[in-house]
Short mmCIF file of C-alpha atoms and ligand atoms in Angstrom, two decimals:
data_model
loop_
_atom_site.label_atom_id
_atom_site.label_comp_id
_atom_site.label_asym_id
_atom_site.label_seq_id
_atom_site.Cartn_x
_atom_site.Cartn_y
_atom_site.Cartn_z
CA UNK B 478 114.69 -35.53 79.31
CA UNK B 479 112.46 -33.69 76.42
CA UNK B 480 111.60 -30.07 77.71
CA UNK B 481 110.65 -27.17 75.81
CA UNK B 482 111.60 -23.65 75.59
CA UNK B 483 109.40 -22.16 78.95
CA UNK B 484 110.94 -25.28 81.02
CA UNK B 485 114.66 -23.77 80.55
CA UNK B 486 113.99 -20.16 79.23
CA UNK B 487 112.23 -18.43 82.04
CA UNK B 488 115.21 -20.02 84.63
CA UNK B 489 117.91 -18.39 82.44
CA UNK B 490 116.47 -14.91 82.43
CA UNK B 491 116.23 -15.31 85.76
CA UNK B 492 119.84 -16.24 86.67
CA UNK B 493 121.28 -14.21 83.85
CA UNK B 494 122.60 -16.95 81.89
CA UNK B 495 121.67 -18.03 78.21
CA UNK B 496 121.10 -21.39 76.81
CA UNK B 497 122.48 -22.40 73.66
CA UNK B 498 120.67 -23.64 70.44
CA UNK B 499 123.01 -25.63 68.33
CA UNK B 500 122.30 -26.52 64.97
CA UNK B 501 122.00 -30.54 63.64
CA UNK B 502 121.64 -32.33 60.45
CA UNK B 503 122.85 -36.19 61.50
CA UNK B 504 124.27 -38.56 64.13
CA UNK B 505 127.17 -37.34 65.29
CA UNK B 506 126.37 -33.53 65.67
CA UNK B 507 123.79 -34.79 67.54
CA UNK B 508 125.80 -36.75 70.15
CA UNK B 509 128.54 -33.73 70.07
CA UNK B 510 126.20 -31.21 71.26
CA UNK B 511 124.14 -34.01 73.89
CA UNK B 512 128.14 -35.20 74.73
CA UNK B 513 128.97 -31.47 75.65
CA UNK B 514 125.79 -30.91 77.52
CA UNK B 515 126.07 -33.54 79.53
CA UNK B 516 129.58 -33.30 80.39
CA UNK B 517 128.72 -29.67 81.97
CA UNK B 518 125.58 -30.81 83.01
CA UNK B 519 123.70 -27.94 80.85
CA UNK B 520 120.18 -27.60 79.73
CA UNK B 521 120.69 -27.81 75.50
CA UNK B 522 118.52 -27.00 72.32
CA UNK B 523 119.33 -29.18 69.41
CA UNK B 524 117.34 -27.22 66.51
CA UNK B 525 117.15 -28.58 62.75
CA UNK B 526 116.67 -25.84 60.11
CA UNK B 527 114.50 -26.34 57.51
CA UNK B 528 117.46 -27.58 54.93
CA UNK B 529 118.43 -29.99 57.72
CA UNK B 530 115.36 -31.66 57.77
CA UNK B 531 114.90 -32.08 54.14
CA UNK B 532 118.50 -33.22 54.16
CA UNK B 533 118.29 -35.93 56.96
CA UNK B 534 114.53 -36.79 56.73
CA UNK B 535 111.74 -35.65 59.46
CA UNK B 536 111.41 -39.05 60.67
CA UNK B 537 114.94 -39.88 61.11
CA UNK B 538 116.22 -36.60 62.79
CA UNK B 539 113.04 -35.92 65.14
CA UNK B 540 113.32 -39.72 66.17
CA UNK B 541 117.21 -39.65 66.45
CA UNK B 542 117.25 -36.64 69.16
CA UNK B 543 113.88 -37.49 71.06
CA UNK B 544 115.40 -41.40 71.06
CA UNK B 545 118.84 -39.60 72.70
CA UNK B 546 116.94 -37.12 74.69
CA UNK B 547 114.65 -39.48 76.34
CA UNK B 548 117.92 -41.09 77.39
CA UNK B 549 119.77 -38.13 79.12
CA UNK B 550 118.87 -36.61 82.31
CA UNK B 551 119.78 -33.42 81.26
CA UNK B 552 116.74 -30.86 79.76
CA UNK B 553 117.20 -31.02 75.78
CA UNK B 554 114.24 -29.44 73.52
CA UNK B 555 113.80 -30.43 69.80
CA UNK B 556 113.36 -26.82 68.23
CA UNK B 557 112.38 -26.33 64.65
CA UNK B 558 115.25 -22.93 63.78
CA UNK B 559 113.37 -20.79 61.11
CA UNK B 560 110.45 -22.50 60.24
CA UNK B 561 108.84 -20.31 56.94
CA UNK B 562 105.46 -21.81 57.41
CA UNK B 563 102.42 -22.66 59.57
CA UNK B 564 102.21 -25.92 57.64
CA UNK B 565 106.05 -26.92 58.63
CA UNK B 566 105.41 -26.23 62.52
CA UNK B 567 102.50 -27.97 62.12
CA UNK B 568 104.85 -31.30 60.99
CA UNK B 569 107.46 -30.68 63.25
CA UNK B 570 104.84 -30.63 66.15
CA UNK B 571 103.32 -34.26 64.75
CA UNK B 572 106.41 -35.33 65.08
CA UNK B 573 106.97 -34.86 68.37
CA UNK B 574 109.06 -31.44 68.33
CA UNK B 575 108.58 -29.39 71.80
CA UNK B 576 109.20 -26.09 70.06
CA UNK B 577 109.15 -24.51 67.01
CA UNK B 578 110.28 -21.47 65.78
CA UNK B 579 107.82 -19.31 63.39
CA UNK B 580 110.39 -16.67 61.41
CA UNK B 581 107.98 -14.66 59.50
CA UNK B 582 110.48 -11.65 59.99
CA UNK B 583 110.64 -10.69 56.28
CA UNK B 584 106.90 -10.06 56.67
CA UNK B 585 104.85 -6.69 57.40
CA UNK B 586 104.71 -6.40 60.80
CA UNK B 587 100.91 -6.92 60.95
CA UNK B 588 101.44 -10.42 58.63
CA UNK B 589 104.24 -11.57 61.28
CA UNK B 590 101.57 -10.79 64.20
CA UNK B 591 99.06 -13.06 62.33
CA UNK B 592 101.17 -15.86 61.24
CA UNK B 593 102.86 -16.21 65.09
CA UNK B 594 99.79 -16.26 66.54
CA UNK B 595 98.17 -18.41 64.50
CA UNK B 596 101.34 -21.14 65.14
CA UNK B 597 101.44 -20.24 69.01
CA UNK B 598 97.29 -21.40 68.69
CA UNK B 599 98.17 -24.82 67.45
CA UNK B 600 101.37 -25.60 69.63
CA UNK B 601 100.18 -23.79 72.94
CA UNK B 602 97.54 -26.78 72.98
CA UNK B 603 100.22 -29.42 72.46
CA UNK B 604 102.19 -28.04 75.08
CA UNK B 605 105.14 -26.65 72.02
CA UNK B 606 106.76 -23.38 72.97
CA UNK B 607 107.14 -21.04 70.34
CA UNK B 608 109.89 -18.62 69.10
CA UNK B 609 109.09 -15.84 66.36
CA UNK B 610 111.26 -13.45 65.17
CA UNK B 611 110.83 -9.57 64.85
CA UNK B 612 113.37 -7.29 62.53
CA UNK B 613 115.89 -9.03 60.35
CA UNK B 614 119.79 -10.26 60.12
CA UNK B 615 122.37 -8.81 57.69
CA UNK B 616 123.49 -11.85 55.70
CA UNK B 617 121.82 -14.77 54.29
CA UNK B 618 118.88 -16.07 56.17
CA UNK B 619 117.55 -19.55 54.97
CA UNK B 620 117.07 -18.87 51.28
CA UNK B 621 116.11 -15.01 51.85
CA UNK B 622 118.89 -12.95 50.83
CA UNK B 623 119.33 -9.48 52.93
CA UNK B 624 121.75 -7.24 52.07
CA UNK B 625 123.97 -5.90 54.78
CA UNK B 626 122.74 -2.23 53.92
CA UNK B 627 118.84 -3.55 54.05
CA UNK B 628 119.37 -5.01 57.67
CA UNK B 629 116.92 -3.99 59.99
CA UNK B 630 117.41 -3.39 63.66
CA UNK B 631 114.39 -4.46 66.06
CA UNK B 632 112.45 -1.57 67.14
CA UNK B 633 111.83 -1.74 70.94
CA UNK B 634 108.60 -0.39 70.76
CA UNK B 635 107.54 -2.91 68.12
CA UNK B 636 108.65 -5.64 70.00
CA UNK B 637 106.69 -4.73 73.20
CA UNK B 638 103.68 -4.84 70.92
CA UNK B 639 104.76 -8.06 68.78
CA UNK B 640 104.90 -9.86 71.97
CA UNK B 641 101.94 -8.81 73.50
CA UNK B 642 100.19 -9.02 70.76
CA UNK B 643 101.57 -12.81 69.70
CA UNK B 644 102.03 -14.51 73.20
CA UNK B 645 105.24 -16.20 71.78
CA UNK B 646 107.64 -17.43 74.24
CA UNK B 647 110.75 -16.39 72.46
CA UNK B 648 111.79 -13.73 70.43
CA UNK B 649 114.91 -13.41 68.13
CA UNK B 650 115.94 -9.99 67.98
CA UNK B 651 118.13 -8.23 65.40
CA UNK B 652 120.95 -5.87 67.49
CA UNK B 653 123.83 -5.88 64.75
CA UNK B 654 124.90 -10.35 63.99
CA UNK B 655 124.28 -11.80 61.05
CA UNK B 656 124.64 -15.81 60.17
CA UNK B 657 127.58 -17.24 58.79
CA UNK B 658 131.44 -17.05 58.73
CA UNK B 659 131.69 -13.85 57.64
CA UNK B 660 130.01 -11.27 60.25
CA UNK B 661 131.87 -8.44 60.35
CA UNK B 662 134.50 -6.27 58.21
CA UNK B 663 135.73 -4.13 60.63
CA UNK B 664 135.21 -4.07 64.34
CA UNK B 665 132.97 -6.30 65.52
CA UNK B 666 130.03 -4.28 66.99
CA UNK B 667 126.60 -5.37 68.72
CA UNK B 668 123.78 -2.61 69.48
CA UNK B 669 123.55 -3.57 73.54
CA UNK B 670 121.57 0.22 73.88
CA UNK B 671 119.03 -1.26 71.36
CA UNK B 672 119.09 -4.49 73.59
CA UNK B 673 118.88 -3.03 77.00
CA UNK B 674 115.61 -0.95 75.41
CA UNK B 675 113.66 -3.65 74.50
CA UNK B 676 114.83 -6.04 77.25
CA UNK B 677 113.61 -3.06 79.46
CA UNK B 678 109.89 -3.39 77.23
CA UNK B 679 109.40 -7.27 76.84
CA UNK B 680 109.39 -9.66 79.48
CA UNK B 681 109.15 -12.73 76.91
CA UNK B 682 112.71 -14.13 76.31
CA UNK B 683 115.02 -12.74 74.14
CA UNK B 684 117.05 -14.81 71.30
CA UNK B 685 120.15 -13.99 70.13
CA UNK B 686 120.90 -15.67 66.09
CA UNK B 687 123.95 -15.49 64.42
CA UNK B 688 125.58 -15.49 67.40
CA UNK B 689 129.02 -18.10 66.08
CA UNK B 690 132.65 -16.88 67.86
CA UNK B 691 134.30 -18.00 64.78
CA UNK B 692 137.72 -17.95 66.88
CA UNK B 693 140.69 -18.01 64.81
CA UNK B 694 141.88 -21.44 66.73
CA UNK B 695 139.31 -23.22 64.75
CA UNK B 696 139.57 -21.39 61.60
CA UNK B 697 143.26 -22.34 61.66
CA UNK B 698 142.72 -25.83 62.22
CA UNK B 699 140.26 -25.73 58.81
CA UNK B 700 143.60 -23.77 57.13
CA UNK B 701 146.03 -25.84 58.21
CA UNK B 702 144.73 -28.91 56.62
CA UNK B 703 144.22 -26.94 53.50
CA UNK B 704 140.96 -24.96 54.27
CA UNK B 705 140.40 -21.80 52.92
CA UNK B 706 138.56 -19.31 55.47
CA UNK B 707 140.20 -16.09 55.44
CA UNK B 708 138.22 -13.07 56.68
CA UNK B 709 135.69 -15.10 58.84
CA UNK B 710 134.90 -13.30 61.85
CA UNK B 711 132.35 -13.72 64.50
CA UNK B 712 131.42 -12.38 67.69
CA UNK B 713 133.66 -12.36 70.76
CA UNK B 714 133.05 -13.99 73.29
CA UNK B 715 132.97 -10.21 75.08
CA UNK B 716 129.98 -9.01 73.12
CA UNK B 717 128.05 -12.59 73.84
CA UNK B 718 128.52 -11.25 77.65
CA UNK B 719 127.54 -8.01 77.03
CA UNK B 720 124.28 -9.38 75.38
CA UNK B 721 123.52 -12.25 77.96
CA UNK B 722 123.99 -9.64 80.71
CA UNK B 723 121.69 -6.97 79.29
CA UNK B 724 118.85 -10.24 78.28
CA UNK B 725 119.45 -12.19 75.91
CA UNK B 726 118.90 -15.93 76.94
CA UNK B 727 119.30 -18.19 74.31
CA UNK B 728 121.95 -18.24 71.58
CA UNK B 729 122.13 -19.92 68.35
CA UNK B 730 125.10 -21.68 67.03
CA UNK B 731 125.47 -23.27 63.59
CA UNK B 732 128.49 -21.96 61.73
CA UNK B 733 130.99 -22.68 65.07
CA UNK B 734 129.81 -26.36 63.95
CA UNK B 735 130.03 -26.60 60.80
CA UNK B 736 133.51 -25.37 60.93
CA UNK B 737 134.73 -28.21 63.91
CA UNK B 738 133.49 -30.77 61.86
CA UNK B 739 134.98 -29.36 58.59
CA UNK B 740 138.26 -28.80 60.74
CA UNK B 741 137.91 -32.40 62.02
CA UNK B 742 137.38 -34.35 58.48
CA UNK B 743 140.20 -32.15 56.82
CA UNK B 744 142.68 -33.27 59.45
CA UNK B 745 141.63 -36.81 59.80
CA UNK B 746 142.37 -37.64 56.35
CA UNK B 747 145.28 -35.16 55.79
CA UNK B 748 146.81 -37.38 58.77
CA UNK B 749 145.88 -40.81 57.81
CA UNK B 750 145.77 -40.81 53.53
CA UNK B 751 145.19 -44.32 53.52
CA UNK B 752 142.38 -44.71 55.52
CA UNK B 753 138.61 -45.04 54.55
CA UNK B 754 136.68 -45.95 57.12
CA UNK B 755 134.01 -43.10 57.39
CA UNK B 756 133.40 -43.84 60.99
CA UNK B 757 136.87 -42.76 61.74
CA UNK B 758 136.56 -39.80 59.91
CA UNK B 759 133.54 -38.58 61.38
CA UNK B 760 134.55 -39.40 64.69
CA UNK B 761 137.09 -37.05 64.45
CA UNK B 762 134.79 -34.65 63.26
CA UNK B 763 132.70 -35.10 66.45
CA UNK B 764 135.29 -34.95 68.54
CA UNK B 765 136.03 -31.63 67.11
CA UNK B 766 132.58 -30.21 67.76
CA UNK B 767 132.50 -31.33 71.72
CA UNK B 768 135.10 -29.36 71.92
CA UNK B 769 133.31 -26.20 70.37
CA UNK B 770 129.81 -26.98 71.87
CA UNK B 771 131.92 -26.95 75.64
CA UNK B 772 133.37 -23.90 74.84
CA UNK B 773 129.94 -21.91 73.65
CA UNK B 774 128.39 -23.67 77.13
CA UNK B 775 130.83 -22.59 79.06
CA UNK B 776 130.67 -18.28 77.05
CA UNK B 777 126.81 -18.80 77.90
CA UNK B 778 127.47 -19.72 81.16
CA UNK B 779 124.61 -22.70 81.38
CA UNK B 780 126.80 -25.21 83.21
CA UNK B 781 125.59 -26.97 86.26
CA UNK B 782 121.89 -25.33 85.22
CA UNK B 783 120.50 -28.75 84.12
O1 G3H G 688 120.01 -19.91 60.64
C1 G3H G 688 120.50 -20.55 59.74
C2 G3H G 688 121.14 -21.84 60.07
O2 G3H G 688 122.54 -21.70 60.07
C3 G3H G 688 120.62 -22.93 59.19
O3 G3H G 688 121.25 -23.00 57.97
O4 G3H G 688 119.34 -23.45 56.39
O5 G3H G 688 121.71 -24.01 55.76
O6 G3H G 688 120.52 -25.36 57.49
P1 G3H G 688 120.68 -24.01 56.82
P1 13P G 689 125.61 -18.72 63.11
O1 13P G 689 125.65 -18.74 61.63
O2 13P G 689 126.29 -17.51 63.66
O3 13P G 689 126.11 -19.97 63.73
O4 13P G 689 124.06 -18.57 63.53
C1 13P G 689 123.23 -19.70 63.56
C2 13P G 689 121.80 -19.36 63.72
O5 13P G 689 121.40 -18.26 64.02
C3 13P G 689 120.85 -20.47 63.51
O6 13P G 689 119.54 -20.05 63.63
ZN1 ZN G 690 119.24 -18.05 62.92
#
């Protein structure tokens, strides 16, 4: 079933639980993350990136997961993740997305105001939700570059106003993750007082990004087959607690999938040298991510919510 963002969002805040967003680019990351849903019976959010799209093709990925979410019973919303421009939502939306996200973050806060808005007006009609973004990530977002030093906490009281003043129905806050494999260098630390002040302020839901575990299980399984991913950390599965229980209600996952299926191809042809068939390959790979998606559903705690 094709939701958006309100149909799953405002349940979660309610029953203290967060939904996750899991990144996609083709087939079979696709049917890992539906796979996992269904198997817990979870509400899910399959979002393409910007990069994913021009890598798979608008057509071919919005058709792919509203063709497989037409086909599930459980809720599952096609969300554009960091969408630069009004002119992308805009596609996205034609082509049948139910939400889109608008990250105008690296804007002045009055520019961010106007662009939101002006993307809520056009999907609010169509029935999109929309998620918007307010402060900014350490690390690299999209093809923006922010230095760890540079990275900008949300302000509480800017957040009140950014969604008042937008009507968004999501908003990604920054509280201390960044994307990628490599989040922290010493103890991983979240800012749950800066979190508890704004979920105090805004009643719109709150989005947690760069939010990958990064567990050393799956890192090993990328070293073992002759990876190299020293150093990656991500957040524990702890801190994702600490930030669902103070309001955060949906979670985005990218990197915890792109390592499963790098873990997955690496030991599917370190095991079987001779073999070429790709389907076996990335079947492996798939396998691989079911396994992470059930284990981020089940750290969320969105089972049985679908
Ligand atoms: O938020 C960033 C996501 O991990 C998307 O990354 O732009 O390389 O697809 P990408
Ligand atoms: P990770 O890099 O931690 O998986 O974050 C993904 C993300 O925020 C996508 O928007
Ligand atoms: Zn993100």
């Amino acid at each position: 079933m094709l939701v958006n963002l309100n149909d799953i969002l405002s349940k979660a805040r309610k029953g203290r639980y967060a939904v996750g967003a899991f990144n996609t680019s083709n087939l079979e990351i696709t049917q890992a993350i539906l796979r996992a849903a269904e198997d817990l019976r979870s509400p899910v959010i399959a979002a393409t990136s910007e990069k994913a799209i021009r890598y798979a093709g608008i057509e071919n990925i919005s058709q792919m997961v509203i063709g497989m979410a037409k086909r599930t019973k459980i809720p599952v919303v096609l969300h554009l993740d960091h969408g630069k421009s009004y002119e992308l939502c805009r596609e996205c939306i034609r082509h049948g997305y139910t939400s889109v996200m608008i990250d105008a973050s690296n804007l002045e806060f009055k520019e961010n105001v106007e662009l939101t808005k002006k993307v809520v007006r056009y999907a609010r009609k169509r029935g999109v939700s929309v998620e918007a973004e307010i402060g900014r990530l350490a690390g690299i977002e999209d093809d923006l570059e922010v230095k760890e030093s540079q990275a900008m906490y949300t302000d509480p009281d800017e957040a009140r106003r950014f969604a008042e003043d937008t009507g968004c129905d999501a908003l990604a806050v920054a509280i201390g993750t960044s994307h990628g494999a490599y989040k922290f260098k010493g103890k991983p630390k979240l800012r749950i007082d800066i979190l508890k002040e704004i979920a105090g302020l805004v009643k719109t839901p709150l989005v947690l990004h760069g939010a990958s575990g990064v567990k050393s299980r799956w890192i090993n399984y990328v070293n073992r087959y002759g990876g190299n991913m020293e150093h990656a950390r991500g957040v524990p599965d702890a801190l994702i607690h600490q930030a669902v229980e103070n309001g955060i209600t949906k979670i985005n996952t990218d990197t915890d999938l792109r390592i499963a299926f790098t873990a997955g191809v690496r030991e599917y042809l370190t095991n079987h040298p001779s073999d070429f068939d790709p389907r076996k390959i990335t079947a492996q790979a798939r396998k691989r991510i079911t396994d992470v998606v059930l284990d981020r559903i089940e750290v969320f705690g969105s089972g049985n919510k679908a």
